[in-house]
Coordinates of C-alpha atoms in Angstrom, one line a residue:
X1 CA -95.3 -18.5 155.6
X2 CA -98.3 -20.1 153.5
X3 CA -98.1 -19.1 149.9
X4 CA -100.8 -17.2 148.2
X5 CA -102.3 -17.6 144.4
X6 CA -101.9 -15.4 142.1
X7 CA -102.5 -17.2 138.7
X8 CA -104.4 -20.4 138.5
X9 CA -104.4 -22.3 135.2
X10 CA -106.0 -26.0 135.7
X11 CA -106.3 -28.4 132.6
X12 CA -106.8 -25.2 130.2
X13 CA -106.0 -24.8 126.8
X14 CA -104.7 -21.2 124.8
X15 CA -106.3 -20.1 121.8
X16 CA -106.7 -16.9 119.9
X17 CA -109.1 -16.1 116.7
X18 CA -107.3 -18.7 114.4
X19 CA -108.0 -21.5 117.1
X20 CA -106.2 -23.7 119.7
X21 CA -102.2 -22.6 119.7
X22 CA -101.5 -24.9 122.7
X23 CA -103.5 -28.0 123.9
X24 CA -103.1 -28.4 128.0
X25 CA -101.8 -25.9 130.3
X26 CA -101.2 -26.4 134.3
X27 CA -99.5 -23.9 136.3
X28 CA -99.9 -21.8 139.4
X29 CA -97.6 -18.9 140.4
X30 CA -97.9 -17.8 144.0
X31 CA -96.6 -15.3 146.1
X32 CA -92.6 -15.7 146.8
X33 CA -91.9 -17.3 143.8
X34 CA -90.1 -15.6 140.9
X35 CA -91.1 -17.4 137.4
X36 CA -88.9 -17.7 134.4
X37 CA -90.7 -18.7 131.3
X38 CA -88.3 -20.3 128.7
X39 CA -88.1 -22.7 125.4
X40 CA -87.5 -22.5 121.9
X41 CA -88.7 -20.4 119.1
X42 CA -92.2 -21.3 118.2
X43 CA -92.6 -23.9 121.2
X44 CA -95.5 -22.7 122.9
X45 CA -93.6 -19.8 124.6
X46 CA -94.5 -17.2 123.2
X47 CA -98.7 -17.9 122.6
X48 CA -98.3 -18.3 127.1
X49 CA -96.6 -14.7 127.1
X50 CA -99.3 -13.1 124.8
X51 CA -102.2 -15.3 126.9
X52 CA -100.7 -13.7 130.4
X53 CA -100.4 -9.9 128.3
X54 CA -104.0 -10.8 127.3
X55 CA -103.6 -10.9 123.4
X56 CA -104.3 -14.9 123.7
X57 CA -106.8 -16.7 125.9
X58 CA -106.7 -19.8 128.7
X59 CA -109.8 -21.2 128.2
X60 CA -110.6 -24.7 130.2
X61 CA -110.8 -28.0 128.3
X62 CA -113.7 -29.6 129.6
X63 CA -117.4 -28.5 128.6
X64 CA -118.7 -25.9 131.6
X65 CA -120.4 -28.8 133.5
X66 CA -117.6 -30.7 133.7
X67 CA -115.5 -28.1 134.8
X68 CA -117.7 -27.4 137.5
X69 CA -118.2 -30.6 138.5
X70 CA -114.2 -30.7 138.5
X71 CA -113.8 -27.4 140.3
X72 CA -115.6 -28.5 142.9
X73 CA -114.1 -31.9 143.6
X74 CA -111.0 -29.6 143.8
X75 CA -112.3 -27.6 146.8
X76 CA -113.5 -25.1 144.6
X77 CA -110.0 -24.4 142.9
X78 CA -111.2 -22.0 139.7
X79 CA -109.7 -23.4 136.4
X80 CA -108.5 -19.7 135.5
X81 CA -108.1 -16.7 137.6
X82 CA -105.8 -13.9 137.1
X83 CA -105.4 -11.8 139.6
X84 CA -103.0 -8.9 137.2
X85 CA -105.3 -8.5 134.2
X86 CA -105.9 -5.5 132.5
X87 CA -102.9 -4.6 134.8
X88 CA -99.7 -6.3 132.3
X89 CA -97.5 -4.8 130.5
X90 CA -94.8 -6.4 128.2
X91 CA -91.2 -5.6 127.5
X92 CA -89.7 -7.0 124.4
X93 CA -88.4 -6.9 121.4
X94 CA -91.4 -7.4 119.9
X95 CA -92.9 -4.2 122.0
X96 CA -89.6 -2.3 121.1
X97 CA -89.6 -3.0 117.2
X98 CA -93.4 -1.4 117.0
X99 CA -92.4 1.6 119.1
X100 CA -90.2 2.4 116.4
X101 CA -93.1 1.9 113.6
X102 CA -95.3 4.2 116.1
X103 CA -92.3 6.5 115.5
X104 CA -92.2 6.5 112.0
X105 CA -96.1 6.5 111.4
X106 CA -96.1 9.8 113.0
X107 CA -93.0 11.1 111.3
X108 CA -94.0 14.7 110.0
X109 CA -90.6 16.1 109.1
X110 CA -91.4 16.4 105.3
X111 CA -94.3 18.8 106.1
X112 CA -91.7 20.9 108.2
X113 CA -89.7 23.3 106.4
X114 CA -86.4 22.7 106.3
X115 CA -86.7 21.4 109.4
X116 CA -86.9 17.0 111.5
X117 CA -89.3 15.9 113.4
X118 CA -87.9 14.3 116.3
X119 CA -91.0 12.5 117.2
X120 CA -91.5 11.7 120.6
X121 CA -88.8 12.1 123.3
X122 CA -88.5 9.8 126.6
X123 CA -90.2 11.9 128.8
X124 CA -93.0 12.5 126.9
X125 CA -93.4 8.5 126.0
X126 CA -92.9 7.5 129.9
X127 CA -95.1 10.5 131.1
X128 CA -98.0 8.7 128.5
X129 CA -97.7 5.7 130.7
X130 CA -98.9 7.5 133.6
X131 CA -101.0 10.6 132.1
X132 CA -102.3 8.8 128.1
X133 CA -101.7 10.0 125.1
X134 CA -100.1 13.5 125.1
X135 CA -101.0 15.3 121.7
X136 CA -98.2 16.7 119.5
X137 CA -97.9 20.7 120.2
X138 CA -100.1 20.7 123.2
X139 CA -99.2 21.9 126.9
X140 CA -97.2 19.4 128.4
X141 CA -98.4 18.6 131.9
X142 CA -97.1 18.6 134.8
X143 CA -95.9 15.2 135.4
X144 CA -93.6 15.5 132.2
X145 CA -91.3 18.0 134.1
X146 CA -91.3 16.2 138.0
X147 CA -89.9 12.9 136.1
X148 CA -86.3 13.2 137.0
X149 CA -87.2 13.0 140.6
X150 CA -88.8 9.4 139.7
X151 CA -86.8 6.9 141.4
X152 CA -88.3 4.5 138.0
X153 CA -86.3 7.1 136.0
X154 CA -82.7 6.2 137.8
X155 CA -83.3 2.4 138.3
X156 CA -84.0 2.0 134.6
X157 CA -81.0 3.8 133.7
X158 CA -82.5 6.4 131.3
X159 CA -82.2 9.7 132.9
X160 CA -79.5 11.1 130.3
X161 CA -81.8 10.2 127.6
X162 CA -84.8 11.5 128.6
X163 CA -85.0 14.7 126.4
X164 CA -83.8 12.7 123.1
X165 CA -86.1 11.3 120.5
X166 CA -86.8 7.9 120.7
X167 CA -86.0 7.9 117.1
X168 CA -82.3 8.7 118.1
X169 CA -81.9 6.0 120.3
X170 CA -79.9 2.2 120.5
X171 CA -82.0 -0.7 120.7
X172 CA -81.0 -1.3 124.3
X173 CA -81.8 2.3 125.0
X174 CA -85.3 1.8 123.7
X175 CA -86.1 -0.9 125.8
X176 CA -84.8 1.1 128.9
X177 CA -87.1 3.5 127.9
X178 CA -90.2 0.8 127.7
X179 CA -89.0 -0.9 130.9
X180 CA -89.2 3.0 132.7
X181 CA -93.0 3.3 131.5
X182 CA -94.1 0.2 132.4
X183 CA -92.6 1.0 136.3
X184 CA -94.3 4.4 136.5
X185 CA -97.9 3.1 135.2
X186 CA -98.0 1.3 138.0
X187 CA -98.9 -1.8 135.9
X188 CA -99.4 -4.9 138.6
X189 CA -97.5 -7.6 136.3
X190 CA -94.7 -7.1 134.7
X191 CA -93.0 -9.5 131.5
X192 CA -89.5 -8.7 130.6
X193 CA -89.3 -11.1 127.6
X194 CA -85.5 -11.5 126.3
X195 CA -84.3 -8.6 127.9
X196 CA -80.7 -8.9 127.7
X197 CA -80.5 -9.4 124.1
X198 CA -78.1 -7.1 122.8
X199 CA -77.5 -5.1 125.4
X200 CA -73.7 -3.4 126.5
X201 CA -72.1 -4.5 130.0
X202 CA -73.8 -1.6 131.5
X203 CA -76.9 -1.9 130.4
X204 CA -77.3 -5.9 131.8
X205 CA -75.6 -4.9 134.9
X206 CA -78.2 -2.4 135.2
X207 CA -81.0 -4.4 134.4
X208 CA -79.8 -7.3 136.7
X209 CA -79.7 -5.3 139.6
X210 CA -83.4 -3.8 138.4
X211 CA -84.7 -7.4 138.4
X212 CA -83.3 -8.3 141.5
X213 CA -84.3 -6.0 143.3
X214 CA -87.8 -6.1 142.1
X215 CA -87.9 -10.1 142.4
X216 CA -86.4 -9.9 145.5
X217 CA -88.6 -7.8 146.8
X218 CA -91.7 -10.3 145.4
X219 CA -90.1 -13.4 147.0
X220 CA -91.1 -11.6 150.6
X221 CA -94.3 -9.7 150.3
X222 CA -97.1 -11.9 150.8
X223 CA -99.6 -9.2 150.0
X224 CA -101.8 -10.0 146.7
X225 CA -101.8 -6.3 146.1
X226 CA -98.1 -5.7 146.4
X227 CA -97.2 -1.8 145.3
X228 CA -94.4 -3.3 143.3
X229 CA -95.0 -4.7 140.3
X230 CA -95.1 -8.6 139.9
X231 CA -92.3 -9.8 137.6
X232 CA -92.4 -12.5 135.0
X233 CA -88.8 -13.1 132.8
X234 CA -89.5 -14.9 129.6
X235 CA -85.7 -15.6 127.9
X236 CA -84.9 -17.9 124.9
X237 CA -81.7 -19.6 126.5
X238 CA -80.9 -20.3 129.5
X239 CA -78.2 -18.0 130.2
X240 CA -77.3 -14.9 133.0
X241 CA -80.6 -15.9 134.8
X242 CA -80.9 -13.9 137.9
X243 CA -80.0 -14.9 141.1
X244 CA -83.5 -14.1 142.0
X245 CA -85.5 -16.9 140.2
X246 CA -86.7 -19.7 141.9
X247 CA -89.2 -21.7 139.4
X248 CA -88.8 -22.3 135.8
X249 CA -91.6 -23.4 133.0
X250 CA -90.2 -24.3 129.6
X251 CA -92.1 -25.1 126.5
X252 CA -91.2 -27.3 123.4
X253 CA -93.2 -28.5 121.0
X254 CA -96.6 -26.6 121.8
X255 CA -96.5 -28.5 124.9
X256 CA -94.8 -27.9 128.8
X257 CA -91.5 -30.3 128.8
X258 CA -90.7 -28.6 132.4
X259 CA -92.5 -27.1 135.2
X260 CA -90.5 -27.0 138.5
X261 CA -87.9 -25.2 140.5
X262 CA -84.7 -23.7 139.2
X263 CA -82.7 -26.3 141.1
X264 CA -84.5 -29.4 139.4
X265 CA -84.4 -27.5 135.8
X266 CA -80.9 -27.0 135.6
X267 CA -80.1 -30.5 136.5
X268 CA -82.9 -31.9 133.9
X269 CA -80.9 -29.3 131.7
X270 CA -78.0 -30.9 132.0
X271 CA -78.5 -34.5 131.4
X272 CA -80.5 -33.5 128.3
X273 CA -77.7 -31.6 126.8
X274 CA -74.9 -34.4 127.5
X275 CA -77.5 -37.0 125.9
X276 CA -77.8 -34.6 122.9
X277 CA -74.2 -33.3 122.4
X278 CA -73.0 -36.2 119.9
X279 CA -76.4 -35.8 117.6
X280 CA -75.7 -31.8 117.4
X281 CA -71.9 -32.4 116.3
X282 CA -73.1 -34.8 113.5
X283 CA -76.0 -32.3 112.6
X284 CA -73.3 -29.7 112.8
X285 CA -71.1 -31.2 110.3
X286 CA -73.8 -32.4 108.1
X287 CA -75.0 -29.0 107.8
X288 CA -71.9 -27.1 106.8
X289 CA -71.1 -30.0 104.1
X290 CA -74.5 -28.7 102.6
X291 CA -73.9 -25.2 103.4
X292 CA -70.6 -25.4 101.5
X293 CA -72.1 -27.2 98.0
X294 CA -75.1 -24.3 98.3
X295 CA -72.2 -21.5 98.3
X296 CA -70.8 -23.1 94.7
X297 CA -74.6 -23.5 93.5
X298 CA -75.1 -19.7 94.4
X299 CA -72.3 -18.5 92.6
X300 CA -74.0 -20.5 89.4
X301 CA -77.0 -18.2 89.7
X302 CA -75.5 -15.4 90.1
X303 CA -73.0 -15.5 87.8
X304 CA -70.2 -13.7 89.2
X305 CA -66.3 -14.8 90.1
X306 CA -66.7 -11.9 92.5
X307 CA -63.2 -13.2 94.2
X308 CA -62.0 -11.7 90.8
X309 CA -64.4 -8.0 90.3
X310 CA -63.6 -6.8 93.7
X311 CA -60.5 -5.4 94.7
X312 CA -58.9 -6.0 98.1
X313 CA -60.3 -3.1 99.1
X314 CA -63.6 -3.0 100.2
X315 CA -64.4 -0.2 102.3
X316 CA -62.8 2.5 102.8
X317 CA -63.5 5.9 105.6
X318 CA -62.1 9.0 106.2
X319 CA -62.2 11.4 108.6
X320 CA -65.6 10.6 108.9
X321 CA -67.9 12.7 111.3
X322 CA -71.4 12.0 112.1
X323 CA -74.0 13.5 114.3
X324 CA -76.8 15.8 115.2
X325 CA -77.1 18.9 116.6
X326 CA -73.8 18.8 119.2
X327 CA -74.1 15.2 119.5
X328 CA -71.4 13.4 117.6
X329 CA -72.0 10.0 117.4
X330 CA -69.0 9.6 114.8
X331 CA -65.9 11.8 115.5
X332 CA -62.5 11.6 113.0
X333 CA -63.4 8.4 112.2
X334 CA -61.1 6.1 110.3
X335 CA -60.8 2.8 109.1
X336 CA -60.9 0.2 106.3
X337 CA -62.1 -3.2 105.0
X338 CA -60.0 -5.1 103.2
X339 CA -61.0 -8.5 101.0
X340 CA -61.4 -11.6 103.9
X341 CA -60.6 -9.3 107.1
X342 CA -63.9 -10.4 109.4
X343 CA -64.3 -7.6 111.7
X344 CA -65.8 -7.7 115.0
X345 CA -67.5 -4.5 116.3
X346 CA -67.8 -3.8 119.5
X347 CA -68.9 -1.2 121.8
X348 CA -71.6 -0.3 124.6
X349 CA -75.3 0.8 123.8
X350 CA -75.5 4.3 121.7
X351 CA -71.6 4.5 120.6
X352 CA -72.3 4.4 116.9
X353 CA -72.3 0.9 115.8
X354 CA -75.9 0.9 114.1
X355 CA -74.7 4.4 112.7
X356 CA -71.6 2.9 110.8
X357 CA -73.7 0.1 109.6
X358 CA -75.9 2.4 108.1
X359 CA -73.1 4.4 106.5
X360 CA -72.2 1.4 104.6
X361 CA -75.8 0.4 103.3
X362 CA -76.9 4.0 102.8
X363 CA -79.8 4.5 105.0
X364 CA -77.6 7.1 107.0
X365 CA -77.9 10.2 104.6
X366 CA -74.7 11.6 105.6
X367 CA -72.6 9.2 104.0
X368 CA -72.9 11.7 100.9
X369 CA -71.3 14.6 102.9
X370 CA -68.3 12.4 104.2
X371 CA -65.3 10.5 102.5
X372 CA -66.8 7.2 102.2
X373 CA -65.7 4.8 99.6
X374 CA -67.6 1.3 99.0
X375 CA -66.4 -1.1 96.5
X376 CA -64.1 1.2 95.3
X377 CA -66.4 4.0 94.6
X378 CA -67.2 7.3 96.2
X379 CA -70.9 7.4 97.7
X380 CA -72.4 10.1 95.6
X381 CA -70.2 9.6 92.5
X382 CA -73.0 8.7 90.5
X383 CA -73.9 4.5 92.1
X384 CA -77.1 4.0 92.7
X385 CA -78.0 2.1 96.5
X386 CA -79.5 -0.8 94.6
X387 CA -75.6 -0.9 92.9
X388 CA -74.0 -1.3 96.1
X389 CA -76.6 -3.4 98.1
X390 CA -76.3 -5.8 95.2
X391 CA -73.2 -6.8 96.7
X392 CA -74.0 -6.9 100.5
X393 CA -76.2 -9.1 102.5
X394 CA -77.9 -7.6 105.8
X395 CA -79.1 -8.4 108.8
X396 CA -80.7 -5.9 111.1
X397 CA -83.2 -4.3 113.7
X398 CA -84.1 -1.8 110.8
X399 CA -84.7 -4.7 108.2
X400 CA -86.7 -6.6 110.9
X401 CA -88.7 -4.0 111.6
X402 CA -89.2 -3.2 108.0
X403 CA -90.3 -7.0 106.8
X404 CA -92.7 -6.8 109.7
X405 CA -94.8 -4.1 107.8
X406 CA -95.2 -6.9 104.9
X407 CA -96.2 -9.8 107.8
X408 CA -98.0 -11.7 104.8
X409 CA -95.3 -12.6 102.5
X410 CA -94.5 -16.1 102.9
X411 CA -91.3 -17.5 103.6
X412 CA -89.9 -18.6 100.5
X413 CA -90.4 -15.3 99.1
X414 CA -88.8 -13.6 101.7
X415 CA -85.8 -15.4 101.4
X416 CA -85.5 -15.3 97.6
X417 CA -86.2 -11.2 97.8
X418 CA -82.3 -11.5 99.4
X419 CA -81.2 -11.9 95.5
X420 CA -83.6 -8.6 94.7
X421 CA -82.3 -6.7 97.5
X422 CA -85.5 -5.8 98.1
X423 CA -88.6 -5.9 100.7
X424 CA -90.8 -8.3 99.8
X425 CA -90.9 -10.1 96.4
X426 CA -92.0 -7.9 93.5
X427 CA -91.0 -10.0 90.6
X428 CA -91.7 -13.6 89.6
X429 CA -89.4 -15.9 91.1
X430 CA -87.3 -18.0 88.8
X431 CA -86.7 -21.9 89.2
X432 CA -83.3 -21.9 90.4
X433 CA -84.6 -19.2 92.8
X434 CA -87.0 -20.8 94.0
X435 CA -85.1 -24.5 94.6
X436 CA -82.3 -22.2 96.0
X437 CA -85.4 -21.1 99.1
X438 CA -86.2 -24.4 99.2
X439 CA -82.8 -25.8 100.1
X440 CA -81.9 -22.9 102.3
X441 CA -85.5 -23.3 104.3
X442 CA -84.7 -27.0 104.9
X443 CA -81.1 -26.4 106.2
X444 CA -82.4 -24.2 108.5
X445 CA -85.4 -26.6 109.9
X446 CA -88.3 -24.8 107.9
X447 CA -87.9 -28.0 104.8
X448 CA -92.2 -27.6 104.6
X449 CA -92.9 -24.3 105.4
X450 CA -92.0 -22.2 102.9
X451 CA -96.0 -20.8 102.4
X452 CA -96.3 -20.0 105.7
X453 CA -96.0 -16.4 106.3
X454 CA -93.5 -13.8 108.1
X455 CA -96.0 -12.4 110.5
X456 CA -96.8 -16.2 111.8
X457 CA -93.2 -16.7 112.9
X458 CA -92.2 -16.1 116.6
X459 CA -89.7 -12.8 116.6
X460 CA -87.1 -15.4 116.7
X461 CA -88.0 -17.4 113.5
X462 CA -88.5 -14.3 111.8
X463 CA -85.0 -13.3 112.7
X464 CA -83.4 -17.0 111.1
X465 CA -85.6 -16.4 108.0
X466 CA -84.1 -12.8 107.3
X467 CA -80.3 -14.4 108.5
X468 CA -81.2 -17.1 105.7
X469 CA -82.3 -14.2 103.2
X470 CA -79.0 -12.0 103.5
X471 CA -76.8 -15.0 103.2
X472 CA -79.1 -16.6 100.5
X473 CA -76.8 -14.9 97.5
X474 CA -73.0 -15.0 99.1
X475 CA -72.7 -11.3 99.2
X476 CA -68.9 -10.2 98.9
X477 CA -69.5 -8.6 102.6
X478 CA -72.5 -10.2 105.0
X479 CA -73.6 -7.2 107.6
X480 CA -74.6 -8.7 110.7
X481 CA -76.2 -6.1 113.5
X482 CA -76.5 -8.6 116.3
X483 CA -77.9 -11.1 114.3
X484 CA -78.8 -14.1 117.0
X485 CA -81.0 -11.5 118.8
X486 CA -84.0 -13.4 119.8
X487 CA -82.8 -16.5 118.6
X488 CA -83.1 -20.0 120.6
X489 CA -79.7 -22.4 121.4
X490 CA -80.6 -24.3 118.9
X491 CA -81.6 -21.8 115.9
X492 CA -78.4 -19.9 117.2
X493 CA -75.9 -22.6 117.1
X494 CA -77.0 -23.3 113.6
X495 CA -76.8 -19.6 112.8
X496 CA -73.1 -19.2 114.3
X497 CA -72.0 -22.5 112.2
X498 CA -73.6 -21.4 109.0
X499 CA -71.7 -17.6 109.4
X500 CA -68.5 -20.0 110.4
X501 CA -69.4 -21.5 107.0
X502 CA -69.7 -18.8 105.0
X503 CA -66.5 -17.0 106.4
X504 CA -64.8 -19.9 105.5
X505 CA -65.9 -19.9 101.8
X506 CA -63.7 -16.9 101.0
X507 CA -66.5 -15.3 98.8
X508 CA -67.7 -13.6 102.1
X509 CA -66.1 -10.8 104.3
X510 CA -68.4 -10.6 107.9
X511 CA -68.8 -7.5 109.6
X512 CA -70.2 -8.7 112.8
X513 CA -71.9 -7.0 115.7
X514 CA -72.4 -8.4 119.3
X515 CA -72.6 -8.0 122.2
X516 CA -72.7 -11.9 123.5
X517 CA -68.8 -13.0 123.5
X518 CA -70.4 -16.7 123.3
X519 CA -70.8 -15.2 119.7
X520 CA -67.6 -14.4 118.3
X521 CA -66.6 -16.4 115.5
X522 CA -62.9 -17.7 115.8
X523 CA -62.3 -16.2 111.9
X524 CA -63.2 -12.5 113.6
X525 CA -59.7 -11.8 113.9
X526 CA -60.2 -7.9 113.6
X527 CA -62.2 -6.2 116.3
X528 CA -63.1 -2.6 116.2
X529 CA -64.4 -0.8 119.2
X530 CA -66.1 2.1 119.5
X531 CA -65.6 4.4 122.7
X532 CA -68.2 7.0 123.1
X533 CA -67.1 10.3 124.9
X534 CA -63.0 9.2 124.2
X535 CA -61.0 10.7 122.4
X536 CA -60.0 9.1 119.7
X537 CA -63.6 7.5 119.6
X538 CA -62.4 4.3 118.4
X539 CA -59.7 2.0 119.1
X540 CA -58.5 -0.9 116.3
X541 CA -56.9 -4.2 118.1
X542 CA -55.7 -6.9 115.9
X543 CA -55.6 -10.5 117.3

């Protein structure tokens, strides 16, 4: 059956306000093809996405008589048409991380009296996508209610989380939630960009058989007005691609290095990885030499033997119970960190992980009503946070979405605020400081751009940069909440040797979450793993 066009791009380049953000674009999807857009963090990627989501533009490169001239000699192929916009919608990270700002803009639980603000639950945020804006405290309509019977609701997964605030739920249970919307607005295109970042077993399995079914679906219909949405997947590596997919475009270097069929990618895949396999080992090795010499220079700033302050205990929980209302997310919860134990944690979407993390660094306030000791010292005995995040390095959704309210600090600043424990840089930087950025930008690829701001970085970079900051001072313990989310193979392989690094330093004690067993460090020799709905909630396993 003859193909049909949905998306022509011929000899067009992408720009936004700033200017041209990538030279010369070809590339035609048609009807029974299923696309995967893929390459590395700030490659080109990423300014295609926002062009297809309509945030960037395709415009053509030749002046418009030219172009015509040119269309026509082409039997009247168009240089751009577009046949879903104003009808895209994007899932991502990116989407997911200002959901939660939304959330928190329109926070009102200090005006209530003695009372929280949930915010916005799932219903009400999917029902928006088909109805608009619902205003807080008025009639709900109709729609709202009849959602359970939306077969949207059960493919995505999020009927049991429906009447929860979005506030209250796991990263992977946010994006269910944006994935859900996007089905019921009926949107014609749809771009699930990294979806499988951080998600449980469940949670890909369900979104796997989601994309499937949808892809497979669009790999039959013919129609150029399918009722089904058209699917786009944009992923940073190369892994658990769908069996669905039949054509791949990768970008690299603000330029296409692949445009073909899945068959012909993953064999040009192949023989570029066995060319480049000897050059990363050297890099590899070159990289933790200078990682090692900047973990002595460190401890010379900072001026502590803390191998000799701490004691080997670090943390310490008991009988710890955390919740809301009757939902205990925490239940007689045990368990302690001792000096150079590296803990892997472990468990599916919603079981508490982010919620013990935060009991640690003290943006969960009801550390102060359980028995939780850090460094030795009871929380609410009198330390301030600032005295024990002096001694921790973090790396999180929260702190992401945080630094992405400050998109203008540049680079090096961001990375030396990981000595001030603080957002942003509010102090002048010292020298050592400062050549301390400096070497830490350039082992991570960045040697140049260390005035170059947050907000310009891909979600990816962004993600390196704030890796770099919470490792930057060789914390006594390094908390990592899925910290390769978003990442690239190459930007994660350098990630996973420099935490390799650091574990090995014996300054350092990781406390690691993942999901991705690709991830797991061999030093992660203590696993803890959280089971939801169990009883006991938690189980400890000891390699």
């Amino acid at each position: 059956m003859e193909k049909k066009a949905l998306i022509v791009i011929n000899d067009c380049h992408i720009e936004n306000k700033k200017g041209t953000i990538l030279q010369k674009l070809d590339w035609k999807m048609q009807t029974g093809e299923a696309w995967l857009v893929i390459g590395p963090n700030g490659g080109g990627k990423a300014a295609f996405v926002d062009a297809l989501a309509g945030n960037n533009q395709f415009v053509p490169n030749l002046p418009v008589s030219n172009a015509t001239q040119k269309a026509e000699s082409f039997q009247s192929v168009p240089l751009y048409t577009n046949l879903f916009e104003k009808s895209v919608e994007v899932v991502s990270l990116e989407r997911a991380a200002r959901l939660i700002e939304e959330e928190r803009e329109l926070d009102e639980s200090e005006y209530l009296d003695g009372g929280v603000d949930i915010g916005r639950t799932g219903r009400v945020f999917i029902a928006e996508g088909i109805v608009g804006p619902i205003k807080k405290g008025s009639p709900l309509p109709p729609v709202v209610k009849e959602l359970d019977a939306y077969p949207e609701i059960k493919l995505c997964g999020v009927q049991n989380i429906l009447d929860r605030g979005i506030k209250y739920m796991s990263t992977g249970e946010i994006r269910r939630t944006l994935l859900a919307r996007a089905l019921v607005s009926k949107r014609k295109l749809l771009i699930l960009s990294d979806p499988f970042a951080g998600l449980d077993a469940e949670s890909r399995g369900i979104l796997l058989d989601f994309f499937n079914t949808i892809a497979g679906k669009q790999l039959t219909d013919q129609k150029l007005d399918a009722t089904f949405p058209r699917i786009v997947l944009c992923m940073e590596r190369y892994v658990e691609i769908p069996e669905a997919i039949t054509n791949v475009i990768e970008f690299s270097e603000g330029k296409v290095s692949f445009c073909g069929t899945k068959a012909d990618f993953e064999q040009f895949a192949k023989e570029r990885d066995a060319k480049g396999a000897a050059q990363r080992e050297k890099e590899r090795k070159e990289f933790c030499e200078s990682v090692k010499q900047m973990s002595k220079e460190v401890d010379k700033v900072m001026g502590v033997d803390t191998s000799k302050e701490l004691s080997d205990t670090l943390i310490e929980m008991n009988n710890v119970n955390v919740g809301w209302d009757d939902h205990k997310v925490l239940r007689n919860f045990n368990w302690t960190l001792k000096r150079g134990e590296h803990w892997l944690i472990r468990g599916p979407n919603g079981s508490g992980k982010t919620t013990l993390l935060e009991l640690i660094t003290g943006d969960n306030m009801q550390v102060f009503s359980n028995d939780i000791k850090i460094f030795g010292a009871r929380r609410g005995s009198g330390e301030t946070i600032w005295d024990i995040k002096h001694k921790l390095g973090i790396v999180s959704y929260r702190l992401h979405v945080e630094y992405r309210m400050l998109n203008g600090t540049s680079l090096r600043d961001v990375i030396i605020s990981g000595f001030h424990d603080s957002i942003g840089l509010y102090q002048t930087a010292g020298d050592v400081e400062i050549a301390a950025a400096e070497k830490w930008l350039k082992l991570a690829g960045f040697e140049g751009r260390g005035k170059e701001t947050f907000g310009s970085l891909s979600y990816g970079e962004q993600r390196a940069i704030l890796i770099l900051r919470a490792a930057v001072k060789c914390p006594p313990v390094l908390i990592l909440d899925e910290p390769c989310h978003g990442l690239d193979e190459q930007f994660r392989q350098k990630i996973l040797d420099l935490l390799d690094v650091i574990a090995q330093s014996g300054t350092t004690t990781l406390l690691h979450v993942t999901h991705e067993p690709s991830e797991v460090l061999a030093c992660e020799k203590h696993i803890l793993e959280l089971c939801p709905n169990q009883e006991p909630m938690y189980k400890i396993i000891v390699k």
